[in-house]
mmCIF file of C-alpha atoms in Angstrom:
data_model
loop_
_atom_site.group_PDB
_atom_site.id
_atom_site.type_symbol
_atom_site.label_atom_id
_atom_site.label_comp_id
_atom_site.label_asym_id
_atom_site.label_seq_id
_atom_site.Cartn_x
_atom_site.Cartn_y
_atom_site.Cartn_z
ATOM 1 C CA MET A 88 9.639 -25.498 16.620
ATOM 2 C CA ARG A 89 6.247 -24.967 14.812
ATOM 3 C CA THR A 90 4.709 -26.180 11.742
ATOM 4 C CA TYR A 91 5.196 -24.190 8.518
ATOM 5 C CA LYS A 92 3.516 -24.027 5.272
ATOM 6 C CA ARG A 93 5.640 -23.424 2.192
ATOM 7 C CA ILE A 94 4.934 -19.742 2.387
ATOM 8 C CA THR A 95 4.468 -17.693 5.611
ATOM 9 C CA LEU A 96 3.378 -14.269 4.990
ATOM 10 C CA LEU A 97 3.700 -11.560 7.891
ATOM 11 C CA CYS A 98 1.789 -8.490 7.548
ATOM 12 C CA GLY A 99 0.821 -5.767 10.151
ATOM 13 C CA HIS A 100 0.833 -2.084 10.692
ATOM 14 C CA TYR A 101 4.055 0.216 10.616
ATOM 15 C CA GLY A 102 5.929 -0.826 13.981
ATOM 16 C CA SER A 103 4.161 -3.723 14.725
ATOM 17 C CA GLY A 104 7.540 -5.708 14.829
ATOM 18 C CA LYS A 105 6.925 -8.265 12.245
ATOM 19 C CA THR A 106 10.548 -8.006 10.671
ATOM 20 C CA ASN A 107 11.861 -9.411 13.993
ATOM 21 C CA ILE A 108 9.273 -12.068 13.871
ATOM 22 C CA ALA A 109 10.254 -12.964 10.127
ATOM 23 C CA VAL A 110 13.843 -13.221 10.812
ATOM 24 C CA SER A 111 13.117 -15.489 14.172
ATOM 25 C CA MET A 112 10.785 -17.578 11.951
ATOM 26 C CA ALA A 113 13.439 -18.081 9.261
ATOM 27 C CA PHE A 114 16.001 -19.507 11.845
ATOM 28 C CA ASP A 115 13.340 -21.687 13.258
ATOM 29 C CA LEU A 116 12.128 -22.885 9.837
ATOM 30 C CA LYS A 117 15.845 -23.632 8.949
ATOM 31 C CA LYS A 118 15.758 -26.489 11.604
ATOM 32 C CA GLN A 119 13.207 -28.267 9.593
ATOM 33 C CA GLU A 120 13.805 -27.465 5.921
ATOM 34 C CA LYS A 121 17.075 -27.258 3.846
ATOM 35 C CA ASN A 122 15.957 -24.698 1.197
ATOM 36 C CA VAL A 123 14.995 -21.584 3.301
ATOM 37 C CA ALA A 124 14.582 -17.865 2.376
ATOM 38 C CA LEU A 125 13.758 -14.910 3.956
ATOM 39 C CA ALA A 126 12.066 -12.106 1.720
ATOM 40 C CA ASP A 127 11.746 -8.524 2.632
ATOM 41 C CA LEU A 128 9.061 -7.114 0.407
ATOM 42 C CA ASP A 129 8.497 -3.978 2.803
ATOM 43 C CA ILE A 130 8.565 -0.965 0.581
ATOM 44 C CA VAL A 131 7.120 1.244 3.253
ATOM 45 C CA ASN A 132 9.690 1.133 5.796
ATOM 46 C CA PRO A 133 13.508 1.407 4.617
ATOM 47 C CA TYR A 134 14.908 1.625 8.066
ATOM 48 C CA PHE A 135 13.905 -1.548 9.759
ATOM 49 C CA ARG A 136 14.964 -4.178 7.507
ATOM 50 C CA ALA A 137 15.785 -7.876 7.359
ATOM 51 C CA LYS A 138 19.146 -6.914 5.729
ATOM 52 C CA ASP A 139 20.424 -6.011 9.513
ATOM 53 C CA SER A 140 20.678 -9.789 9.706
ATOM 54 C CA LYS A 141 22.413 -10.469 6.562
ATOM 55 C CA GLU A 142 25.541 -12.029 7.972
ATOM 56 C CA ASP A 143 23.723 -14.261 10.568
ATOM 57 C CA LEU A 144 21.340 -15.384 7.776
ATOM 58 C CA LYS A 145 24.398 -16.143 5.319
ATOM 59 C CA LYS A 146 25.937 -18.274 8.268
ATOM 60 C CA ALA A 147 22.856 -20.215 8.584
ATOM 61 C CA ASP A 148 22.408 -20.709 4.913
ATOM 62 C CA ILE A 149 19.387 -18.842 4.746
ATOM 63 C CA ARG A 150 18.523 -16.954 1.351
ATOM 64 C CA LEU A 151 17.908 -13.236 1.799
ATOM 65 C CA ILE A 152 15.548 -11.818 -0.875
ATOM 66 C CA CYS A 153 15.716 -7.776 -0.594
ATOM 67 C CA SER A 154 15.946 -4.559 -2.537
ATOM 68 C CA GLU A 155 19.273 -3.733 -3.511
ATOM 69 C CA TYR A 156 18.558 -0.447 -2.042
ATOM 70 C CA ALA A 157 17.869 -1.856 1.456
ATOM 71 C CA ASN A 158 19.608 -0.251 4.404
ATOM 72 C CA SER A 159 20.921 2.332 1.993
ATOM 73 C CA ASN A 160 20.224 6.203 2.052
ATOM 74 C CA VAL A 161 18.460 5.681 -1.424
ATOM 75 C CA ASP A 162 14.630 5.889 -0.555
ATOM 76 C CA ILE A 163 13.287 4.202 -3.576
ATOM 77 C CA PRO A 164 10.175 1.782 -3.098
ATOM 78 C CA ALA A 165 12.042 -0.988 -4.860
ATOM 79 C CA LEU A 166 11.007 -4.612 -5.121
ATOM 80 C CA PRO A 167 13.804 -7.387 -5.076
ATOM 81 C CA GLN A 168 14.383 -8.631 -8.636
ATOM 82 C CA ASP A 169 14.660 -12.382 -7.411
ATOM 83 C CA MET A 170 11.187 -12.167 -5.573
ATOM 84 C CA TYR A 171 9.564 -14.374 -8.110
ATOM 85 C CA ALA A 172 11.643 -17.410 -6.845
ATOM 86 C CA ILE A 173 9.281 -17.596 -3.924
ATOM 87 C CA ILE A 174 6.548 -18.888 -6.355
ATOM 88 C CA ASP A 175 8.691 -20.487 -8.890
ATOM 89 C CA ASP A 176 10.569 -22.827 -6.928
ATOM 90 C CA LYS A 177 8.544 -25.180 -5.014
ATOM 91 C CA SER A 178 11.434 -26.580 -2.976
ATOM 92 C CA LEU A 179 12.088 -23.067 -1.588
ATOM 93 C CA HIS A 180 10.271 -22.520 2.024
ATOM 94 C CA SER A 181 9.661 -18.840 2.410
ATOM 95 C CA ILE A 182 9.112 -16.382 5.374
ATOM 96 C CA LEU A 183 7.833 -12.862 3.724
ATOM 97 C CA ASP A 184 7.860 -9.634 5.393
ATOM 98 C CA ILE A 185 5.224 -7.682 3.775
ATOM 99 C CA GLY A 186 4.778 -3.555 4.224
ATOM 100 C CA GLY A 187 3.197 -2.228 6.971
ATOM 101 C CA ASP A 188 -0.286 -0.904 5.354
ATOM 102 C CA ASP A 189 -2.375 -1.107 2.265
ATOM 103 C CA ARG A 190 0.398 0.690 0.324
ATOM 104 C CA GLY A 191 2.939 -1.683 1.212
ATOM 105 C CA ALA A 192 0.654 -4.842 0.613
ATOM 106 C CA LEU A 193 0.272 -3.855 -3.028
ATOM 107 C CA ALA A 194 3.631 -5.234 -3.672
ATOM 108 C CA LEU A 195 2.147 -8.585 -2.650
ATOM 109 C CA GLY A 196 -0.365 -8.474 -5.486
ATOM 110 C CA ARG A 197 2.308 -9.589 -8.126
ATOM 111 C CA LEU A 198 2.599 -12.847 -6.110
ATOM 112 C CA ALA A 199 -0.879 -13.411 -4.659
ATOM 113 C CA PRO A 200 -2.495 -15.202 -7.808
ATOM 114 C CA ALA A 201 0.321 -17.798 -7.742
ATOM 115 C CA ILE A 202 0.148 -18.069 -3.894
ATOM 116 C CA LEU A 203 -3.347 -18.714 -4.026
ATOM 117 C CA GLU A 204 -3.446 -21.236 -6.467
ATOM 118 C CA GLU A 205 -0.639 -23.273 -4.894
ATOM 119 C CA ASN A 206 -2.594 -23.012 -1.607
ATOM 120 C CA ASP A 207 0.314 -23.839 0.679
ATOM 121 C CA TYR A 208 0.521 -20.811 2.608
ATOM 122 C CA GLU A 209 -0.393 -18.909 5.977
ATOM 123 C CA MET A 210 -1.156 -15.185 6.054
ATOM 124 C CA LEU A 211 -0.539 -13.865 9.529
ATOM 125 C CA MET A 212 -1.399 -10.649 10.848
ATOM 126 C CA VAL A 213 1.172 -9.209 13.638
ATOM 127 C CA ILE A 214 -1.048 -7.204 15.933
ATOM 128 C CA ASN A 215 0.520 -4.755 18.457
ATOM 129 C CA ARG A 216 -1.855 -2.865 21.080
ATOM 130 C CA ALA A 217 1.144 -0.626 21.983
ATOM 131 C CA ARG A 218 0.836 1.110 18.358
ATOM 132 C CA PRO A 219 -1.126 4.190 18.086
ATOM 133 C CA LEU A 220 -3.462 3.007 15.091
ATOM 134 C CA THR A 221 -4.131 -0.572 16.596
ATOM 135 C CA ARG A 222 -4.893 0.169 20.260
ATOM 136 C CA ASP A 223 -8.114 -1.522 20.251
ATOM 137 C CA ALA A 224 -9.929 -4.460 18.338
ATOM 138 C CA ALA A 225 -11.973 -2.054 16.121
ATOM 139 C CA SER A 226 -8.951 -0.088 14.759
ATOM 140 C CA THR A 227 -6.896 -3.264 14.392
ATOM 141 C CA LEU A 228 -9.570 -4.770 12.114
ATOM 142 C CA GLU A 229 -9.632 -1.901 10.154
ATOM 143 C CA VAL A 230 -5.916 -2.069 9.369
ATOM 144 C CA MET A 231 -6.281 -5.534 8.746
ATOM 145 C CA ARG A 232 -9.398 -5.452 6.056
ATOM 146 C CA GLU A 233 -7.226 -2.577 4.278
ATOM 147 C CA ILE A 234 -4.013 -4.704 4.147
ATOM 148 C CA GLU A 235 -5.992 -7.845 2.996
ATOM 149 C CA THR A 236 -7.881 -5.998 0.095
ATOM 150 C CA ALA A 237 -4.603 -4.613 -1.197
ATOM 151 C CA GLY A 238 -2.576 -7.512 -0.778
ATOM 152 C CA GLY A 239 -5.304 -9.920 -2.454
ATOM 153 C CA ILE A 240 -4.739 -12.764 -0.097
ATOM 154 C CA PRO A 241 -6.996 -13.611 3.062
ATOM 155 C CA PHE A 242 -5.637 -13.632 6.449
ATOM 156 C CA THR A 243 -5.462 -17.100 8.108
ATOM 157 C CA GLY A 244 -4.287 -16.315 11.486
ATOM 158 C CA LEU A 245 -2.935 -13.645 14.098
ATOM 159 C CA VAL A 246 0.180 -12.910 15.797
ATOM 160 C CA ASN A 247 0.169 -11.052 19.107
ATOM 161 C CA ASN A 248 3.312 -9.190 19.508
ATOM 162 C CA THR A 249 2.183 -6.502 21.846
ATOM 163 C CA ASN A 250 5.456 -4.776 23.345
ATOM 164 C CA LEU A 251 7.157 -1.637 24.619
ATOM 165 C CA GLY A 252 10.319 -2.537 22.921
ATOM 166 C CA ALA A 253 13.042 -3.124 25.505
ATOM 167 C CA GLU A 254 11.018 -1.888 28.293
ATOM 168 C CA THR A 255 8.487 -4.904 27.665
ATOM 169 C CA THR A 256 7.610 -6.996 30.878
ATOM 170 C CA ALA A 257 5.914 -10.331 31.219
ATOM 171 C CA ASP A 258 2.817 -8.400 32.758
ATOM 172 C CA ASP A 259 2.697 -6.218 29.495
ATOM 173 C CA VAL A 260 2.465 -9.455 27.468
ATOM 174 C CA LEU A 261 -0.180 -11.009 29.837
ATOM 175 C CA ALA A 262 -2.119 -7.779 29.741
ATOM 176 C CA SER A 263 -2.476 -7.917 26.096
ATOM 177 C CA ASP A 264 -3.879 -11.231 26.043
ATOM 178 C CA ALA A 265 -7.717 -10.018 26.161
ATOM 179 C CA TYR A 266 -6.944 -7.858 23.354
ATOM 180 C CA ALA A 267 -5.481 -10.216 21.111
ATOM 181 C CA ARG A 268 -8.374 -12.668 21.947
ATOM 182 C CA GLU A 269 -11.100 -9.787 21.117
ATOM 183 C CA VAL A 270 -9.279 -9.285 17.746
ATOM 184 C CA SER A 271 -9.499 -13.126 17.350
ATOM 185 C CA GLU A 272 -13.145 -13.322 18.053
ATOM 186 C CA GLN A 273 -14.202 -10.384 15.939
ATOM 187 C CA SER A 274 -12.084 -11.367 13.035
ATOM 188 C CA GLY A 275 -12.683 -15.080 13.380
ATOM 189 C CA LEU A 276 -9.156 -15.918 12.946
ATOM 190 C CA PRO A 277 -7.273 -17.879 15.434
ATOM 191 C CA LEU A 278 -4.583 -16.901 17.585
ATOM 192 C CA VAL A 279 -1.772 -18.667 16.422
ATOM 193 C CA LEU A 280 1.315 -17.239 18.372
ATOM 194 C CA THR A 281 1.942 -14.819 21.092
ATOM 195 C CA THR A 282 5.881 -13.647 20.552
ATOM 196 C CA VAL A 283 7.964 -12.471 23.134
ATOM 197 C CA ARG A 284 11.678 -11.530 23.615
ATOM 198 C CA GLU A 285 13.929 -14.442 24.356
ATOM 199 C CA ASP A 286 14.667 -13.359 27.855
ATOM 200 C CA LEU A 287 10.972 -13.229 28.741
ATOM 201 C CA ALA A 288 10.245 -16.631 27.395
ATOM 202 C CA ALA A 289 10.974 -18.736 30.322
ATOM 203 C CA VAL A 290 8.793 -16.022 32.809
ATOM 204 C CA LEU A 291 5.809 -16.610 30.278
ATOM 205 C CA ASN A 292 6.169 -20.222 29.615
ATOM 206 C CA GLY A 293 2.883 -22.168 30.681
ATOM 207 C CA LYS A 294 1.206 -18.795 31.136
ATOM 208 C CA VAL A 295 0.599 -18.106 27.458
ATOM 209 C CA GLU A 296 -0.510 -20.367 24.829
ATOM 210 C CA ASN A 297 1.415 -20.795 21.534
ATOM 211 C CA LEU A 298 4.502 -18.877 23.076
ATOM 212 C CA PHE A 299 6.933 -18.039 20.056
ATOM 213 C CA PRO A 300 10.352 -16.376 21.616
ATOM 214 C CA ILE A 301 11.898 -13.966 18.869
ATOM 215 C CA ARG A 302 15.515 -12.552 18.642
ATOM 216 C CA LEU A 303 15.976 -8.733 18.493
ATOM 217 C CA GLN A 304 17.503 -7.048 15.455
ATOM 218 C CA LYS A 305 19.681 -4.108 15.911
ATOM 219 C CA HIS A 306 17.725 -0.933 14.699
ATOM 220 C CA GLU A 307 14.116 -2.806 15.055
ATOM 221 C CA ASN A 308 11.655 -2.485 17.873
ATOM 222 C CA LEU A 309 10.404 -6.031 19.195
#
């Protein structure tokens, strides 16, 4: 288990794997807090959604906040009607999955003033060297600044989620460490987590700092 702020925001470029991390964090947070929500505010990608884990979340008594059109064939960039509970209900500890580029991050703008005023949040950039537009530190920083400007909330840390989907090996994760540390150095942000598939966690334990095992959703890359 890790220590959480009341609101944890996960942003990253399309395909970075933030939805899997968001779901796994919600289950981890539930071990510490009674009133937990997972909010899917990603209006960019209608296919890889937190709603895929709806039944598991319900069994764990984790509130799912998502668009009524999620996982449907209706391609409408709609935000969930109850998303304001995230800022209105101070007893609610929330994990937010934010859209994968500057356009998606615009959805965050409606909540940003209240989140900043309360100042009980962390804004994490999910980075993935295996994705075409974030293969090096310079391009990753460019995407990061675009999201930060659109969303209106500064990043507070990095999550290294470099992977090759189901083909990811422990060596792939270890090889990404230099990239993640370069992004950290150039951005001035701490590398707070390195995420891995649950089956790789035992192999990498002790070899990677701040290791965070995640479960895979169906339809979603790691």
